[in-house]
Amino acid sequence: MSLILYNLGWMSWNILLAGLSVLFGYLSLKVKSRFFHIVSTLVFLLFIPNTIYIVTDLAHLIQRWNSVETWVKAVISLQYLIFIPIGFLTFIYSMKLLEKNLLKFDRRLSNRWILILMNFVVALGVVIGRVQRTNSWEIITNPIKVLQNLLSTFISIRLIVFSLMLGLFCSVFYLSVREKIGVGERT
């Protein structure tokens, strides 16, 4: 029972962080003030990795699977069946908002190559968060740690490969649903 409650706590926190990406992405499109547009866009960009990060939390399920009773497996499976789609949905919606922001700035920025590049940046953010345990807000509260973790990621073949694979996954996933959600032009 404690595992179920523990999961509920960190899952709720991760959903909140993913939701902040969507919220600030939406605000970045709606605010009229240039200052608030810049601030909301920067916060939005910092929190996008939290959306797809949720999918990497499946590792917790795999780690704990053999150590819990059958009824607990059923409940935590249900938790993940709710939790993981939220990560995918917030990722899709955040990328859609990012693309709308890019279109608003310059129509050429919504092409597939820019989106692929952005997905690799998001993947790098996920790796820094998942492996290096760096939080989005630490770019402001502890920029030295962020820089150190970024550099140590770039010198690790394992982390580079993880970033590239996740970036490829994010790109293929988003580009495959992009036209279905009505963003951009066919490029």
PDB file of C-alpha atoms in Angstrom:
ATOM      1  CA  MET A   1       0.000   0.000   0.000  1.00  0.00           C
ATOM      2  CA  SER A   2       2.870   2.400   0.757  1.00  0.00           C
ATOM      3  CA  LEU A   3       4.229   1.906  -2.792  1.00  0.00           C
ATOM      4  CA  ILE A   4       0.851   2.901  -4.232  1.00  0.00           C
ATOM      5  CA  LEU A   5       0.799   6.100  -2.160  1.00  0.00           C
ATOM      6  CA  TYR A   6       4.464   6.776  -2.899  1.00  0.00           C
ATOM      7  CA  ASN A   7       3.770   6.449  -6.644  1.00  0.00           C
ATOM      8  CA  LEU A   8       0.802   8.757  -6.334  1.00  0.00           C
ATOM      9  CA  GLY A   9       3.025  11.443  -4.796  1.00  0.00           C
ATOM     10  CA  TRP A  10       5.822  11.514  -7.355  1.00  0.00           C
ATOM     11  CA  MET A  11       3.457  10.890 -10.262  1.00  0.00           C
ATOM     12  CA  SER A  12       1.363  13.900  -9.225  1.00  0.00           C
ATOM     13  CA  TRP A  13       4.507  16.019  -8.992  1.00  0.00           C
ATOM     14  CA  ASN A  14       5.687  14.929 -12.453  1.00  0.00           C
ATOM     15  CA  ILE A  15       2.244  15.607 -13.936  1.00  0.00           C
ATOM     16  CA  LEU A  16       2.336  19.084 -12.391  1.00  0.00           C
ATOM     17  CA  LEU A  17       5.754  19.747 -13.968  1.00  0.00           C
ATOM     18  CA  ALA A  18       4.519  18.512 -17.355  1.00  0.00           C
ATOM     19  CA  GLY A  19       1.405  20.651 -16.952  1.00  0.00           C
ATOM     20  CA  LEU A  20       3.583  23.721 -16.348  1.00  0.00           C
ATOM     21  CA  SER A  21       5.012  23.234 -19.826  1.00  0.00           C
ATOM     22  CA  VAL A  22       1.529  23.269 -21.335  1.00  0.00           C
ATOM     23  CA  LEU A  23       0.432  26.231 -19.192  1.00  0.00           C
ATOM     24  CA  PHE A  24       3.442  28.410 -20.040  1.00  0.00           C
ATOM     25  CA  GLY A  25       3.316  27.343 -23.692  1.00  0.00           C
ATOM     26  CA  TYR A  26      -0.287  28.487 -23.833  1.00  0.00           C
ATOM     27  CA  LEU A  27       0.552  31.740 -22.022  1.00  0.00           C
ATOM     28  CA  SER A  28       3.427  32.400 -24.411  1.00  0.00           C
ATOM     29  CA  LEU A  29       0.907  32.492 -27.250  1.00  0.00           C
ATOM     30  CA  LYS A  30      -1.729  34.551 -25.443  1.00  0.00           C
ATOM     31  CA  VAL A  31       0.081  37.259 -23.472  1.00  0.00           C
ATOM     32  CA  LYS A  32       0.276  40.653 -25.135  1.00  0.00           C
ATOM     33  CA  SER A  33       3.218  42.087 -23.201  1.00  0.00           C
ATOM     34  CA  ARG A  34       6.570  41.437 -24.891  1.00  0.00           C
ATOM     35  CA  PHE A  35       8.230  40.965 -21.486  1.00  0.00           C
ATOM     36  CA  PHE A  36       5.698  38.361 -20.326  1.00  0.00           C
ATOM     37  CA  HIS A  37       5.862  36.668 -23.724  1.00  0.00           C
ATOM     38  CA  ILE A  38       9.635  36.250 -23.378  1.00  0.00           C
ATOM     39  CA  VAL A  39       9.396  35.061 -19.759  1.00  0.00           C
ATOM     40  CA  SER A  40       6.576  32.589 -20.451  1.00  0.00           C
ATOM     41  CA  THR A  41       8.378  31.274 -23.543  1.00  0.00           C
ATOM     42  CA  LEU A  42      11.608  30.703 -21.597  1.00  0.00           C
ATOM     43  CA  VAL A  43       9.778  28.926 -18.755  1.00  0.00           C
ATOM     44  CA  PHE A  44       7.857  26.903 -21.350  1.00  0.00           C
ATOM     45  CA  LEU A  45      11.105  25.792 -23.022  1.00  0.00           C
ATOM     46  CA  LEU A  46      12.627  24.832 -19.668  1.00  0.00           C
ATOM     47  CA  PHE A  47       9.669  22.622 -18.768  1.00  0.00           C
ATOM     48  CA  ILE A  48       9.035  20.824 -22.101  1.00  0.00           C
ATOM     49  CA  PRO A  49      11.403  17.944 -21.170  1.00  0.00           C
ATOM     50  CA  ASN A  50       9.172  17.201 -18.159  1.00  0.00           C
ATOM     51  CA  THR A  51       6.417  16.062 -20.534  1.00  0.00           C
ATOM     52  CA  ILE A  52       8.129  13.142 -22.245  1.00  0.00           C
ATOM     53  CA  TYR A  53      10.244  12.534 -19.123  1.00  0.00           C
ATOM     54  CA  ILE A  54       7.151  10.862 -17.683  1.00  0.00           C
ATOM     55  CA  VAL A  55       7.588   7.991 -20.154  1.00  0.00           C
ATOM     56  CA  THR A  56      11.025   7.234 -18.704  1.00  0.00           C
ATOM     57  CA  ASP A  57       9.356   6.697 -15.323  1.00  0.00           C
ATOM     58  CA  LEU A  58       8.346   3.248 -16.589  1.00  0.00           C
ATOM     59  CA  ALA A  59      11.757   2.232 -15.224  1.00  0.00           C
ATOM     60  CA  HIS A  60      10.256   2.472 -11.709  1.00  0.00           C
ATOM     61  CA  LEU A  61       7.559  -0.039 -12.602  1.00  0.00           C
ATOM     62  CA  ILE A  62      10.078  -2.476 -14.022  1.00  0.00           C
ATOM     63  CA  GLN A  63      12.372  -2.141 -10.992  1.00  0.00           C
ATOM     64  CA  ARG A  64       9.604  -2.855  -8.484  1.00  0.00           C
ATOM     65  CA  TRP A  65       7.557  -5.409 -10.411  1.00  0.00           C
ATOM     66  CA  ASN A  66       8.930  -8.598  -8.814  1.00  0.00           C
ATOM     67  CA  SER A  67       8.979  -7.198  -5.291  1.00  0.00           C
ATOM     68  CA  VAL A  68       5.251  -6.585  -4.838  1.00  0.00           C
ATOM     69  CA  GLU A  69       2.139  -8.697  -4.349  1.00  0.00           C
ATOM     70  CA  THR A  70      -0.238  -9.433  -7.225  1.00  0.00           C
ATOM     71  CA  TRP A  71      -2.949  -7.002  -6.086  1.00  0.00           C
ATOM     72  CA  VAL A  72      -0.340  -4.220  -5.790  1.00  0.00           C
ATOM     73  CA  LYS A  73       0.857  -5.042  -9.324  1.00  0.00           C
ATOM     74  CA  ALA A  74      -2.706  -4.540 -10.543  1.00  0.00           C
ATOM     75  CA  VAL A  75      -3.053  -1.153  -8.829  1.00  0.00           C
ATOM     76  CA  ILE A  76       0.338   0.193  -9.880  1.00  0.00           C
ATOM     77  CA  SER A  77      -0.297  -1.036 -13.428  1.00  0.00           C
ATOM     78  CA  LEU A  78      -3.470   1.035 -13.419  1.00  0.00           C
ATOM     79  CA  GLN A  79      -1.505   4.023 -12.101  1.00  0.00           C
ATOM     80  CA  TYR A  80       0.929   3.719 -14.998  1.00  0.00           C
ATOM     81  CA  LEU A  81      -1.881   3.179 -17.520  1.00  0.00           C
ATOM     82  CA  ILE A  82      -3.188   6.593 -16.498  1.00  0.00           C
ATOM     83  CA  PHE A  83       0.181   8.270 -15.929  1.00  0.00           C
ATOM     84  CA  ILE A  84       2.079   7.403 -19.128  1.00  0.00           C
ATOM     85  CA  PRO A  85      -0.591   8.667 -21.582  1.00  0.00           C
ATOM     86  CA  ILE A  86      -0.587  11.978 -19.700  1.00  0.00           C
ATOM     87  CA  GLY A  87       3.124  12.260 -20.515  1.00  0.00           C
ATOM     88  CA  PHE A  88       2.482  11.591 -24.201  1.00  0.00           C
ATOM     89  CA  LEU A  89      -0.444  14.031 -24.322  1.00  0.00           C
ATOM     90  CA  THR A  90       1.435  16.844 -22.588  1.00  0.00           C
ATOM     91  CA  PHE A  91       4.398  16.236 -24.909  1.00  0.00           C
ATOM     92  CA  ILE A  92       2.212  16.390 -28.016  1.00  0.00           C
ATOM     93  CA  TYR A  93       0.414  19.490 -26.812  1.00  0.00           C
ATOM     94  CA  SER A  94       3.644  21.217 -25.742  1.00  0.00           C
ATOM     95  CA  MET A  95       5.286  20.500 -29.087  1.00  0.00           C
ATOM     96  CA  LYS A  96       2.152  21.781 -30.821  1.00  0.00           C
ATOM     97  CA  LEU A  97       2.403  24.997 -28.776  1.00  0.00           C
ATOM     98  CA  LEU A  98       6.112  25.229 -29.570  1.00  0.00           C
ATOM     99  CA  GLU A  99       5.382  24.884 -33.253  1.00  0.00           C
ATOM    100  CA  LYS A 100       2.666  27.542 -33.058  1.00  0.00           C
ATOM    101  CA  ASN A 101       5.161  29.844 -31.333  1.00  0.00           C
ATOM    102  CA  LEU A 102       7.675  29.193 -34.088  1.00  0.00           C
ATOM    103  CA  LEU A 103       5.029  29.810 -36.768  1.00  0.00           C
ATOM    104  CA  LYS A 104       4.063  33.063 -35.084  1.00  0.00           C
ATOM    105  CA  PHE A 105       7.691  34.183 -35.158  1.00  0.00           C
ATOM    106  CA  ASP A 106       8.600  32.962 -38.655  1.00  0.00           C
ATOM    107  CA  ARG A 107       6.774  30.386 -40.821  1.00  0.00           C
ATOM    108  CA  ARG A 108      10.074  28.852 -41.950  1.00  0.00           C
ATOM    109  CA  LEU A 109      10.832  27.778 -38.372  1.00  0.00           C
ATOM    110  CA  SER A 110       8.074  25.172 -38.348  1.00  0.00           C
ATOM    111  CA  ASN A 111       9.776  22.895 -40.841  1.00  0.00           C
ATOM    112  CA  ARG A 112      10.542  19.321 -39.872  1.00  0.00           C
ATOM    113  CA  TRP A 113      14.278  19.850 -39.371  1.00  0.00           C
ATOM    114  CA  ILE A 114      13.734  22.558 -36.749  1.00  0.00           C
ATOM    115  CA  LEU A 115      11.214  20.299 -34.985  1.00  0.00           C
ATOM    116  CA  ILE A 116      13.623  17.377 -35.096  1.00  0.00           C
ATOM    117  CA  LEU A 117      16.363  19.573 -33.633  1.00  0.00           C
ATOM    118  CA  MET A 118      13.988  20.721 -30.865  1.00  0.00           C
ATOM    119  CA  ASN A 119      13.118  17.093 -30.081  1.00  0.00           C
ATOM    120  CA  PHE A 120      16.805  16.301 -29.640  1.00  0.00           C
ATOM    121  CA  VAL A 121      17.154  19.296 -27.298  1.00  0.00           C
ATOM    122  CA  VAL A 122      14.124  18.037 -25.328  1.00  0.00           C
ATOM    123  CA  ALA A 123      15.697  14.565 -25.183  1.00  0.00           C
ATOM    124  CA  LEU A 124      18.935  16.056 -23.866  1.00  0.00           C
ATOM    125  CA  GLY A 125      16.876  17.788 -21.164  1.00  0.00           C
ATOM    126  CA  VAL A 126      15.275  14.474 -20.242  1.00  0.00           C
ATOM    127  CA  VAL A 127      18.647  12.752 -19.968  1.00  0.00           C
ATOM    128  CA  ILE A 128      20.037  15.533 -17.794  1.00  0.00           C
ATOM    129  CA  GLY A 129      16.951  15.252 -15.595  1.00  0.00           C
ATOM    130  CA  ARG A 130      16.698  11.449 -15.490  1.00  0.00           C
ATOM    131  CA  VAL A 131      20.359  10.521 -15.194  1.00  0.00           C
ATOM    132  CA  GLN A 132      22.013  13.644 -13.791  1.00  0.00           C
ATOM    133  CA  ARG A 133      18.990  14.444 -11.550  1.00  0.00           C
ATOM    134  CA  THR A 134      18.878  18.075 -12.645  1.00  0.00           C
ATOM    135  CA  ASN A 135      15.590  19.962 -12.342  1.00  0.00           C
ATOM    136  CA  SER A 136      14.260  22.487 -14.865  1.00  0.00           C
ATOM    137  CA  TRP A 137      14.423  25.396 -12.439  1.00  0.00           C
ATOM    138  CA  GLU A 138      18.076  24.737 -11.617  1.00  0.00           C
ATOM    139  CA  ILE A 139      19.095  26.630 -14.727  1.00  0.00           C
ATOM    140  CA  ILE A 140      18.211  29.684 -12.615  1.00  0.00           C
ATOM    141  CA  THR A 141      18.864  28.433  -9.078  1.00  0.00           C
ATOM    142  CA  ASN A 142      22.054  26.452  -9.791  1.00  0.00           C
ATOM    143  CA  PRO A 143      23.392  27.167 -13.304  1.00  0.00           C
ATOM    144  CA  ILE A 144      26.857  25.799 -12.462  1.00  0.00           C
ATOM    145  CA  LYS A 145      25.351  22.385 -11.683  1.00  0.00           C
ATOM    146  CA  VAL A 146      23.385  22.472 -14.945  1.00  0.00           C
ATOM    147  CA  LEU A 147      26.503  23.332 -16.925  1.00  0.00           C
ATOM    148  CA  GLN A 148      28.554  20.612 -15.189  1.00  0.00           C
ATOM    149  CA  ASN A 149      25.833  18.021 -15.819  1.00  0.00           C
ATOM    150  CA  LEU A 150      25.499  19.104 -19.429  1.00  0.00           C
ATOM    151  CA  LEU A 151      29.239  18.787 -19.973  1.00  0.00           C
ATOM    152  CA  SER A 152      29.421  15.402 -18.256  1.00  0.00           C
ATOM    153  CA  THR A 153      26.570  14.231 -20.473  1.00  0.00           C
ATOM    154  CA  PHE A 154      28.506  15.224 -23.578  1.00  0.00           C
ATOM    155  CA  ILE A 155      31.572  13.219 -22.521  1.00  0.00           C
ATOM    156  CA  SER A 156      29.603  10.035 -21.809  1.00  0.00           C
ATOM    157  CA  ILE A 157      29.047   7.794 -24.818  1.00  0.00           C
ATOM    158  CA  ARG A 158      26.213   6.044 -22.970  1.00  0.00           C
ATOM    159  CA  LEU A 159      24.399   9.336 -22.269  1.00  0.00           C
ATOM    160  CA  ILE A 160      24.980  10.633 -25.789  1.00  0.00           C
ATOM    161  CA  VAL A 161      23.478   7.430 -27.212  1.00  0.00           C
ATOM    162  CA  PHE A 162      20.549   7.637 -24.767  1.00  0.00           C
ATOM    163  CA  SER A 163      19.958  11.271 -25.810  1.00  0.00           C
ATOM    164  CA  LEU A 164      20.128  10.418 -29.497  1.00  0.00           C
ATOM    165  CA  MET A 165      17.768   7.443 -29.172  1.00  0.00           C
ATOM    166  CA  LEU A 166      15.264   9.436 -27.139  1.00  0.00           C
ATOM    167  CA  GLY A 167      15.528  12.361 -29.563  1.00  0.00           C
ATOM    168  CA  LEU A 168      14.860  10.006 -32.461  1.00  0.00           C
ATOM    169  CA  PHE A 169      11.877   8.515 -30.631  1.00  0.00           C
ATOM    170  CA  CYS A 170      10.470  11.976 -29.825  1.00  0.00           C
ATOM    171  CA  SER A 171      10.941  13.142 -33.414  1.00  0.00           C
ATOM    172  CA  VAL A 172       9.315  10.105 -34.994  1.00  0.00           C
ATOM    173  CA  PHE A 173       6.485  10.172 -32.466  1.00  0.00           C
ATOM    174  CA  TYR A 174       5.710  13.883 -32.808  1.00  0.00           C
ATOM    175  CA  LEU A 175       6.086  14.018 -36.584  1.00  0.00           C
ATOM    176  CA  SER A 176       3.802  10.984 -36.925  1.00  0.00           C
ATOM    177  CA  VAL A 177       0.998  12.714 -34.998  1.00  0.00           C
ATOM    178  CA  ARG A 178       1.744  16.262 -36.172  1.00  0.00           C
ATOM    179  CA  GLU A 179      -0.532  16.293 -39.196  1.00  0.00           C
ATOM    180  CA  LYS A 180      -3.317  14.585 -37.272  1.00  0.00           C
ATOM    181  CA  ILE A 181      -3.396  17.417 -34.736  1.00  0.00           C
ATOM    182  CA  GLY A 182      -3.440  20.116 -37.386  1.00  0.00           C
ATOM    183  CA  VAL A 183      -0.211  22.029 -36.884  1.00  0.00           C
ATOM    184  CA  GLY A 184       1.870  23.672 -39.542  1.00  0.00           C
ATOM    185  CA  GLU A 185       2.005  23.025 -43.207  1.00  0.00           C
ATOM    186  CA  ARG A 186       3.125  19.911 -44.945  1.00  0.00           C
ATOM    187  CA  THR A 187       6.841  20.288 -45.379  1.00  0.00           C
TER     188      THR A 187
END
